[in-house]
Amino acid sequence: MTTNNLDIINELESSVRSYVRSFPTVFTKAQGYKMWDEAGKEYLDFFSGAGALNYGHNEPSMKKKLVEYILDDGITHSLDMASTAKIDFLNKFNDVILKPRNMEYKVMFPGPTGTNTVESALKIARKVTGRTDIVSFTNGFHGMTIGSLSVTGNSMKRRGAGIPLNNTVTMPYDNFVNDESMDTLDYFERFLEDNGSGVAIPAAVILETVQGEGGINAARMEWLQRVEKICREWGILVIIDDVQAGVGRTGTFFSFEPAGIKPDIVCLSKSIGGYGLPLALTLIKPELDQWKPGEHNGTFRGNNMAFVTATEALTYWEDPTFEKSIQDKADTVTAFLDDMIEKYPAMEGRRKGRGLMQGIHSDVEGFSEKVAEHAFKRQLIMETAGGHDEVFKLFPPINIDEDGLQSGLAVLEESIKDAMESMNLDKETAKQ
Amino acid sequence: MTTNNLDIINELESSVRSYVRSFPTVFTKAQGYKMWDEAGKEYLDFFSGAGALNYGHNEPSMKKKLVEYILDDGITHSLDMASTAKIDFLNKFNDVILKPRNMEYKVMFPGPTGTNTVESALKIARKVTGRTDIVSFTNGFHGMTIGSLSVTGNSMKRRGAGIPLNNTVTMPYDNFVNDESMDTLDYFERFLEDNGSGVAIPAAVILETVQGEGGINAARMEWLQRVEKICREWGILVIIDDVQAGVGRTGTFFSFEPAGIKPDIVCLSKSIGGYGLPLALTLIKPELDQWKPGEHNGTFRGNNMAFVTATEALTYWEDPTFEKSIQDKADTVTAFLDDMIEKYPAMEGRRKGRGLMQGIHSDVEGFSEKVAEHAFKRQLIMETAGGHDEVFKLFPPINIDEDGLQSGLAVLEESIKDAMESMNLDKETAKQ
Amino acid sequence: MTTNNLDIINELESSVRSYVRSFPTVFTKAQGYKMWDEAGKEYLDFFSGAGALNYGHNEPSMKKKLVEYILDDGITHSLDMASTAKIDFLNKFNDVILKPRNMEYKVMFPGPTGTNTVESALKIARKVTGRTDIVSFTNGFHGMTIGSLSVTGNSMKRRGAGIPLNNTVTMPYDNFVNDESMDTLDYFERFLEDNGSGVAIPAAVILETVQGEGGINAARMEWLQRVEKICREWGILVIIDDVQAGVGRTGTFFSFEPAGIKPDIVCLSKSIGGYGLPLALTLIKPELDQWKPGEHNGTFRGNNMAFVTATEALTYWEDPTFEKSIQDKADTVTAFLDDMIEKYPAMEGRRKGRGLMQGIHSDVEGFSEKVAEHAFKRQLIMETAGGHDEVFKLFPPINIDEDGLQSGLAVLEESIKDAMESMNLDKETAKQ
Amino acid sequence: MTTNNLDIINELESSVRSYVRSFPTVFTKAQGYKMWDEAGKEYLDFFSGAGALNYGHNEPSMKKKLVEYILDDGITHSLDMASTAKIDFLNKFNDVILKPRNMEYKVMFPGPTGTNTVESALKIARKVTGRTDIVSFTNGFHGMTIGSLSVTGNSMKRRGAGIPLNNTVTMPYDNFVNDESMDTLDYFERFLEDNGSGVAIPAAVILETVQGEGGINAARMEWLQRVEKICREWGILVIIDDVQAGVGRTGTFFSFEPAGIKPDIVCLSKSIGGYGLPLALTLIKPELDQWKPGEHNGTFRGNNMAFVTATEALTYWEDPTFEKSIQDKADTVTAFLDDMIEKYPAMEGRRKGRGLMQGIHSDVEGFSEKVAEHAFKRQLIMETAGGHDEVFKLFPPINIDEDGLQSGLAVLEESIKDAMESMNLDKETAKQ
């Protein structure tokens, strides 16, 4: 029967579909870090909707609020009209997130997806500075609409545009040139300071502090601080795309907090809605909020159900121990991955990322894909990252319990062993 | 208290907010064609979320299915993995909409908003044809991300891009030159056939059959047919952006049905989710569905709550009398507007649009805005359209009952009278 | 021997070569309207270097001055340093051309070719207005470098760019739509006045008053006047590209004089050097001359030999009867072409152009090319124009004597007859 | 009287004029390395028309041939028709330059200026590869038309475009980052090999082996060889812009000969005409010469007077001692500059460049400009280079005699002393 239903997808849905190819089953239910398919099989979810389900599936307290709201005929769709749900969210976001962090930003609802917030960020940066170019970084991923795609590194996705992508310059992300002695920002700085470099002073830089799709590349805090410093010197705006790394994924609400930087614009989406519902925010420093009314708009800016769950999700952040609990789990993952790398040298692994956004880069071609494949067979959902899928990554919910985490890690180790066996990696190692 | 809550919006939300300025109150609940604000005031909604609430607010049968689904821990967020909710939607959409209309399309979920579907349509059209240019039409509106904005006419919104918008050519929409004798397609055709015209053969044309934001301009059926004919001759793809005019707004499910044309690509969003939840589809002729897996992606392609309500919404279309009922209401609106124009010549009105997407273009500067303003005071929510807000438009839910429709029209007449009075239009007329 | 030398061209020169294919012989000498090839054959030149030899070949008085200058070790190459030859030219150009016409312009030497002057014109127009778009017209031809190519209509040449050509909008030239009742400027004006048209107010329009390469299309004087009027209303600069139609080709020094318009920028090249030597000028209204020193430069801006011959060439324009003499010859050509059209109806001809820039558009496919081909066999050098080479055109030197003109016309009539015979046109006509 | 004539320039010529501001006098005559102004003052020319007068002014043997040709009514202007003068040039260029160097190229005449050849090179590279991007290098200078400007580094000139310059990527030239340990090509290579870098495989790279305008930056031979190697690996075409460094300026006919690389396309202009007359060539490997006839054209491709002098100029290269003589003079210059740097440490000089394209980079702000200024007062014409005019450079004719060279160097030393005095550099040094 599963087969039959998947056949419907294959028959009716566009060939662009992708995750269904990695996870070929039909899911019916989900709760916390677990999912179930039509056949009743239970899966552990270490993928978390690519970072959109940081609180796990169908979190009970949000679910309760959501159902109440719907039953009560609360406003569902409001464009950018005022609604109680929206005001409640704005208030709580300000009280729980911005104020305690001494952050002052205007909140823009740019449309409910990651690419909406990125596009709005680029627009306001260009408008405010009167400049056209945006600097992005190698292996950055910012979205699929033309503006966001222009600052995305992946060559297959860029070619998908069908037109040259312009008004952007790519600079090397931290450690891009694989040479310890080289600070890639020396390049960036030289390009700015030499008036014959062919690179104009840009409106803004846009970057992720940890690149998710690009290979779980975590920039060093010093590197982030130097980016900010350079930008301040040249009057360049700093846009942090925290769509994937934000909302607790790296251990703090915003991923850039440990670096102590103050972005001019912050892009949030994915887990900001809490429950997996479409929502995105663009945070803009008040002095840069120079939009004319309606200069950017969109039909689903007022997705009130997402306001309701987003508001409830912020309750987690009222608990002073929440960040610590994420970081503890992150430490568990770090220790586990380091152990795996030592225990299985044949996979030639390097640990990457930080917080609950970590993975192993394997230099063995095809190995990481094999790990993810075997994990799925063992009912653990996880994915690869990087231009050649060279990293297998762990994205468990950030509120996962100890049991769930340990179960997943145990399955992962078995999957690594499966992958090694299927590629005869042990034998090769033995030979050496 | 209302004031206080609106103050929160003003303090915390970006200056880009817009509808809240036209409708300055805080809404709390809604049902069908009615909305209520914090103060308990009841409003008639002849705006329908700019076309995203064609079935009215919180439609009871959808609401029931939605709550059941949530309570049952159905999958909420699934990227493009397979879920029961998605398969159910695909099946029913195929059975109720495509098959009976003899339409064969692959369904792409490009991300949940109108601009996502437009961007995906432009990308696949460029990819399949290997050409870069897209022809759009004057006063078209297709979205706010750079790709969609490039095919949108509005100059204020285009300037908001902060960069030149390229790889597009604007052609005159039907009746653009205000000259009865002139078929604007003569121009288009000449540009194509003269190899010195500076206009390359484009990948595609993109158009709305009735331009909503652009001023409720309805193209004649012959004009649409000739567009299709020209495109066939030159191997140009036809993209119909049915985001606003589709899903019954003009009286048929797809707005282009009366013209009998067969678009290569159809963009749907807004009301396709049924309940006002973010959802968008790109329908692609099977032979053009040449996407590579993952070549276009997005986090919220699998908004399962929207699948649930979208599926339930299709039930309306199983009823053979549904289309007729919309058209009857449209006739009522038409008759009413014609009557207004005759009765109040001082407003120098012309009726525009078709179906339940009609309005009056007033040549008196500022008049249409005044009508909408007074309507709001009388608790009727309606909006203006056009580059100078010269049209006031009626977008009641398509399933509104006779009472609701008549109530709204009655308030509208009063609002017209208010507007005339406030602008001293009667007196001027009297003087003449 | 001719063959051998042409073989050298074929072997060593790029396949991009073109005129040598239409005129497959090796030329050795030239004088006035005559050329001779290696075999000693004499040709009549009704092509005039595509408008670069308006005074004929090796005009004796210029030749004398040029040889004296060289023998005297006058400065040959001076970049934009001051030289006596340059100052003499500036003075005489001002005295003989600008002042008597009440024209005040700053003279820019943008590099010695037509495309250099066009590129410089577009740059200063964008700089001064702060706008990016340029409006060009269908079938305009302005040059082969990327800026000029962007405003050129020809699709084959545009594709040669290998990149999308942006920041330009094409509008229909006079009579583009072949419909007497349609003024193409209605169309242009609508695009400007409707803020939803997708066409931004451009920095400038650029146009030729008679389109040479595009098919000898002469705009009506009223059309030119209305272009200027529209541009004044909208603050758009008017650039006249007089590279081909200027310097007497249409009967007056500037081609736009009969229309009484005052362009903001005028592009001159081709015959401005007098002797066929590379020279170009960009004339800029003083208030628009906002260049920074060196903001546009080029190695051959100071081609002093061309200054010497250009200065001498201006002597022609001191003679008050010179313009009249050109116009008399133009009348002769007009009468002749009208006669041909009447006499040979089978060629389905229409006369096009004005001044000594006239030709016949034949609706018979391939006919015009045949005429040029036969003319060459009869030792008359002439060319075709238009996107399908549908026009055969006459470009005799403007100082040709009566004998020369009549000889050429006589050969042309014979060539028309040859072409008709070779295509069996008479017989077909007879049959009808 | 000089003043009066300069006033005419100031009054009539555009403010874009530039060299006349550095050399404020009116030149009348020139011969070899000498120039004379209206007042009869004699100047030594160590500027050589920015590399367009490598054989000095009015070289006697070319002058003789040129006058004979003119007196004999040789063809002056021929578009791309065949002429004796052109065939003679092609033959001799092939025999004297290409064949002895084992080079096989098709010769394209792209229009007579440097920017014409660059534009044609970019077009054919894009056409042949089907790719859109071109990689250029920091501080490259390739011309002022939009295509060439897009690959030029200078920010002031780029802004002059008035539009974003697209379809190009800038990579760091040799030694750009001022860090010996860093090979800038590591950086380039990483961008190519990482499919997430945001940089697509380009159609071509374009570069000068010695950057003239950009600051007399000479790339190391190993660097050039590695550029070629990388390009071969990735199927990227190599375009060498030898407009300024070619035709003997660095000691060999082509500047890239010592590196042993084989460019796919070579751009030549400036001194290729020999006498300072406008001429440019694009050399294209035969298999890449895929132009359609007329796909790129231009009025002054057939500047026959330049063919005549260019042919005669090649005679120099028949003399086997010619290259050696340039290199000897280059050694003299090198020794002299090294001496100056040692003798005058206060100017904080570094020697740059190679061949007769050398200069001193002074770290003292404004010093190099002062040197050039004082040199002019002492009747030595020389210029500065670099984004901040931080280099004073020597460009004597490559056929200058020993006396001339020594005289110029002597004046230069005096000018250095003047500059130091005027900036009180000696005193400061003394203080230390």
GROMACS .gro file of N, CA, C and O in nm, chain A residues 329-383:
model
  220
  329LYS      N    1   2.336   1.905   2.549
  329LYS     CA    2   2.313   1.804   2.445
  329LYS      C    3   2.415   1.820   2.332
  329LYS      O    4   2.464   1.722   2.276
  330ALA      N    5   2.448   1.945   2.302
  330ALA     CA    6   2.549   1.969   2.200
  330ALA      C    7   2.681   1.905   2.241
  330ALA      O    8   2.750   1.844   2.158
  331ASP      N    9   2.715   1.917   2.368
  331ASP     CA   10   2.839   1.857   2.415
  331ASP      C   11   2.836   1.705   2.399
  331ASP      O   12   2.936   1.643   2.362
  332THR      N   13   2.722   1.647   2.428
  332THR     CA   14   2.705   1.503   2.409
  332THR      C   15   2.731   1.466   2.263
  332THR      O   16   2.803   1.370   2.233
  333VAL      N   17   2.672   1.544   2.174
  333VAL     CA   18   2.690   1.516   2.030
  333VAL      C   19   2.837   1.531   1.992
  333VAL      O   20   2.894   1.447   1.921
  334THR      N   21   2.899   1.637   2.038
  334THR     CA   22   3.039   1.661   2.007
  334THR      C   23   3.125   1.542   2.050
  334THR      O   24   3.206   1.489   1.972
  335ALA      N   25   3.104   1.501   2.174
  335ALA     CA   26   3.184   1.389   2.228
  335ALA      C   27   3.159   1.263   2.146
  335ALA      O   28   3.252   1.190   2.110
  336PHE      N   29   3.033   1.241   2.114
  336PHE     CA   30   2.999   1.123   2.035
  336PHE      C   31   3.069   1.126   1.899
  336PHE      O   32   3.129   1.028   1.855
  337LEU      N   33   3.060   1.239   1.832
  337LEU     CA   34   3.117   1.247   1.697
  337LEU      C   35   3.270   1.232   1.704
  337LEU      O   36   3.329   1.164   1.619
  338ASP      N   37   3.330   1.297   1.799
  338ASP     CA   38   3.475   1.282   1.813
  338ASP      C   39   3.511   1.135   1.833
  338ASP      O   40   3.609   1.085   1.778
  339ASP      N   41   3.431   1.068   1.914
  339ASP     CA   42   3.454   0.927   1.938
  339ASP      C   43   3.442   0.846   1.809
  339ASP      O   44   3.525   0.759   1.780
  340MET      N   45   3.341   0.875   1.733
  340MET     CA   46   3.320   0.802   1.607
  340MET      C   47   3.442   0.820   1.514
  340MET      O   48   3.490   0.726   1.451
  341ILE      N   49   3.489   0.945   1.507
  341ILE     CA   50   3.601   0.976   1.417
  341ILE      C   51   3.725   0.898   1.459
  341ILE      O   52   3.798   0.844   1.375
  342GLU      N   53   3.743   0.885   1.590
  342GLU     CA   54   3.860   0.814   1.639
  342GLU      C   55   3.844   0.664   1.618
  342GLU      O   56   3.938   0.595   1.578
  343LYS      N   57   3.722   0.619   1.645
  343LYS     CA   58   3.694   0.475   1.641
  343LYS      C   59   3.695   0.421   1.497
  343LYS      O   60   3.728   0.305   1.475
  344TYR      N   61   3.652   0.506   1.403
  344TYR     CA   62   3.640   0.460   1.265
  344TYR      C   63   3.726   0.547   1.172
  344TYR      O   64   3.675   0.626   1.091
  345PRO      N   65   3.856   0.532   1.184
  345PRO     CA   66   3.943   0.621   1.105
  345PRO      C   67   3.926   0.602   0.954
  345PRO      O   68   3.953   0.695   0.879
  346ALA      N   69   3.878   0.485   0.916
  346ALA     CA   70   3.866   0.460   0.772
  346ALA      C   71   3.767   0.555   0.705
  346ALA      O   72   3.769   0.573   0.585
  347MET      N   73   3.679   0.613   0.784
  347MET     CA   74   3.584   0.705   0.719
  347MET      C   75   3.647   0.843   0.699
  347MET      O   76   3.587   0.931   0.639
  348GLU      N   77   3.768   0.861   0.750
  348GLU     CA   78   3.841   0.987   0.731
  348GLU      C   79   3.753   1.108   0.765
  348GLU      O   80   3.727   1.193   0.682
  349GLY      N   81   3.708   1.109   0.889
  349GLY     CA   82   3.610   1.211   0.928
  349GLY      C   83   3.670   1.332   0.996
  349GLY      O   84   3.776   1.326   1.058
  350ARG      N   85   3.603   1.442   0.979
  350ARG     CA   86   3.633   1.565   1.053
  350ARG      C   87   3.500   1.615   1.108
  350ARG      O   88   3.401   1.620   1.035
  351ARG      N   89   3.500   1.657   1.235
  351ARG     CA   90   3.376   1.708   1.291
  351ARG      C   91   3.355   1.852   1.246
  351ARG      O   92   3.450   1.930   1.239
  352LYS      N   93   3.232   1.886   1.219
  352LYS     CA   94   3.201   2.022   1.175
  352LYS      C   95   3.080   2.077   1.251
  352LYS      O   96   2.998   2.001   1.301
  353GLY      N   97   3.070   2.209   1.253
  353GLY     CA   98   2.953   2.273   1.311
  353GLY      C   99   2.964   2.297   1.459
  353GLY      O  100   3.068   2.278   1.521
  354ARG      N  101   2.852   2.348   1.513
  354ARG     CA  102   2.847   2.369   1.657
  354ARG      C  103   2.704   2.360   1.707
  354ARG      O  104   2.610   2.362   1.628
  355GLY      N  105   2.687   2.347   1.839
  355GLY     CA  106   2.553   2.334   1.895
  355GLY      C  107   2.489   2.206   1.848
  355GLY      O  108   2.555   2.104   1.831
  356LEU      N  109   2.360   2.211   1.822
  356LEU     CA  110   2.291   2.092   1.770
  356LEU      C  111   2.283   2.099   1.618
  356LEU      O  112   2.184   2.063   1.555
  357MET      N  113   2.391   2.148   1.562
  357MET     CA  114   2.404   2.164   1.417
  357MET      C  115   2.544   2.115   1.384
  357MET      O  116   2.631   2.192   1.348
  358GLN      N  117   2.563   1.985   1.408
  358GLN     CA  118   2.695   1.927   1.387
  358GLN      C  119   2.686   1.810   1.291
  358GLN      O  120   2.579   1.756   1.264
  359GLY      N  121   2.802   1.771   1.242
  359GLY     CA  122   2.807   1.658   1.152
  359GLY      C  123   2.950   1.614   1.132
  359GLY      O  124   3.042   1.671   1.191
  360ILE      N  125   2.965   1.513   1.050
  360ILE     CA  126   3.100   1.465   1.017
  360ILE      C  127   3.121   1.477   0.868
  360ILE      O  128   3.039   1.432   0.787
  361HIS      N  129   3.230   1.542   0.834
  361HIS     CA  130   3.275   1.550   0.695
  361HIS      C  131   3.363   1.429   0.670
  361HIS      O  132   3.464   1.412   0.736
  362SER      N  133   3.322   1.346   0.576
  362SER     CA  134   3.405   1.230   0.543
  362SER      C  135   3.474   1.254   0.410
  362SER      O  136   3.411   1.294   0.312
  363ASP      N  137   3.603   1.226   0.408
  363ASP     CA  138   3.676   1.244   0.282
  363ASP      C  139   3.659   1.126   0.187
  363ASP      O  140   3.706   1.129   0.075
  364VAL      N  141   3.589   1.023   0.235
  364VAL     CA  142   3.566   0.906   0.148
  364VAL      C  143   3.444   0.936   0.060
  364VAL      O  144   3.333   0.955   0.112
  365GLU      N  145   3.467   0.940  -0.068
  365GLU     CA  146   3.359   0.979  -0.159
  365GLU      C  147   3.237   0.888  -0.145
  365GLU      O  148   3.249   0.766  -0.152
  366GLY      N  149   3.123   0.947  -0.127
  366GLY     CA  150   2.999   0.870  -0.119
  366GLY      C  151   2.968   0.815   0.019
  366GLY      O  152   2.856   0.768   0.042
  367PHE      N  153   3.064   0.825   0.111
  367PHE     CA  154   3.042   0.763   0.242
  367PHE      C  155   2.927   0.829   0.319
  367PHE      O  156   2.840   0.759   0.374
  368SER      N  157   2.926   0.959   0.323
  368SER     CA  158   2.824   1.026   0.405
  368SER      C  159   2.683   0.996   0.354
  368SER      O  160   2.590   0.977   0.433
  369GLU      N  161   2.669   0.990   0.224
  369GLU     CA  162   2.538   0.952   0.170
  369GLU      C  163   2.498   0.812   0.214
  369GLU      O  164   2.382   0.785   0.244
  370LYS      N  165   2.596   0.722   0.214
  370LYS     CA  166   2.570   0.585   0.258
  370LYS      C  167   2.522   0.584   0.404
  370LYS      O  168   2.432   0.509   0.440
  371VAL      N  169   2.585   0.665   0.488
  371VAL     CA  170   2.546   0.669   0.628
  371VAL      C  171   2.399   0.709   0.641
  371VAL      O  172   2.321   0.644   0.711
  372ALA      N  173   2.362   0.815   0.570
  372ALA     CA  174   2.224   0.863   0.578
  372ALA      C  175   2.126   0.756   0.526
  372ALA      O  176   2.016   0.737   0.580
  373GLU      N  177   2.169   0.689   0.422
  373GLU     CA  178   2.086   0.585   0.362
  373GLU      C  179   2.061   0.469   0.461
  373GLU      O  180   1.948   0.424   0.479
  374HIS      N  181   2.170   0.425   0.521
  374HIS     CA  182   2.155   0.317   0.618
  374HIS      C  183   2.078   0.362   0.742
  374HIS      O  184   2.003   0.285   0.800
  375ALA      N  185   2.098   0.486   0.781
  375ALA     CA  186   2.024   0.538   0.896
  375ALA      C  187   1.874   0.527   0.868
  375ALA      O  188   1.796   0.483   0.954
  376PHE      N  189   1.834   0.565   0.746
  376PHE     CA  190   1.692   0.557   0.715
  376PHE      C  191   1.642   0.413   0.723
  376PHE      O  192   1.532   0.388   0.775
  377LYS      N  193   1.722   0.322   0.675
  377LYS     CA  194   1.682   0.180   0.686
  377LYS      C  195   1.662   0.141   0.832
  377LYS      O  196   1.578   0.059   0.865
  378ARG      N  197   1.742   0.202   0.918
  378ARG     CA  198   1.730   0.173   1.061
  378ARG      C  199   1.634   0.271   1.129
  378ARG      O  200   1.632   0.284   1.252
  379GLN      N  201   1.555   0.338   1.048
  379GLN     CA  202   1.450   0.426   1.099
  379GLN      C  203   1.501   0.549   1.175
  379GLN      O  204   1.439   0.595   1.270
  380LEU      N  205   1.614   0.596   1.129
  380LEU     CA  206   1.665   0.724   1.179
  380LEU      C  207   1.670   0.819   1.060
  380LEU      O  208   1.734   0.790   0.959
  381ILE      N  209   1.599   0.933   1.073
  381ILE     CA  210   1.595   1.029   0.963
  381ILE      C  211   1.704   1.133   0.983
  381ILE      O  212   1.706   1.204   1.083
  382MET      N  213   1.796   1.137   0.890
  382MET     CA  214   1.902   1.239   0.894
  382MET      C  215   1.947   1.265   0.751
  382MET      O  216   1.916   1.190   0.660
  383GLU      N  217   2.023   1.372   0.734
  383GLU     CA  218   2.053   1.417   0.598
  383GLU      C  219   2.202   1.446   0.580
  383GLU      O  220   2.277   1.450   0.677
   0.00000   0.00000   0.00000
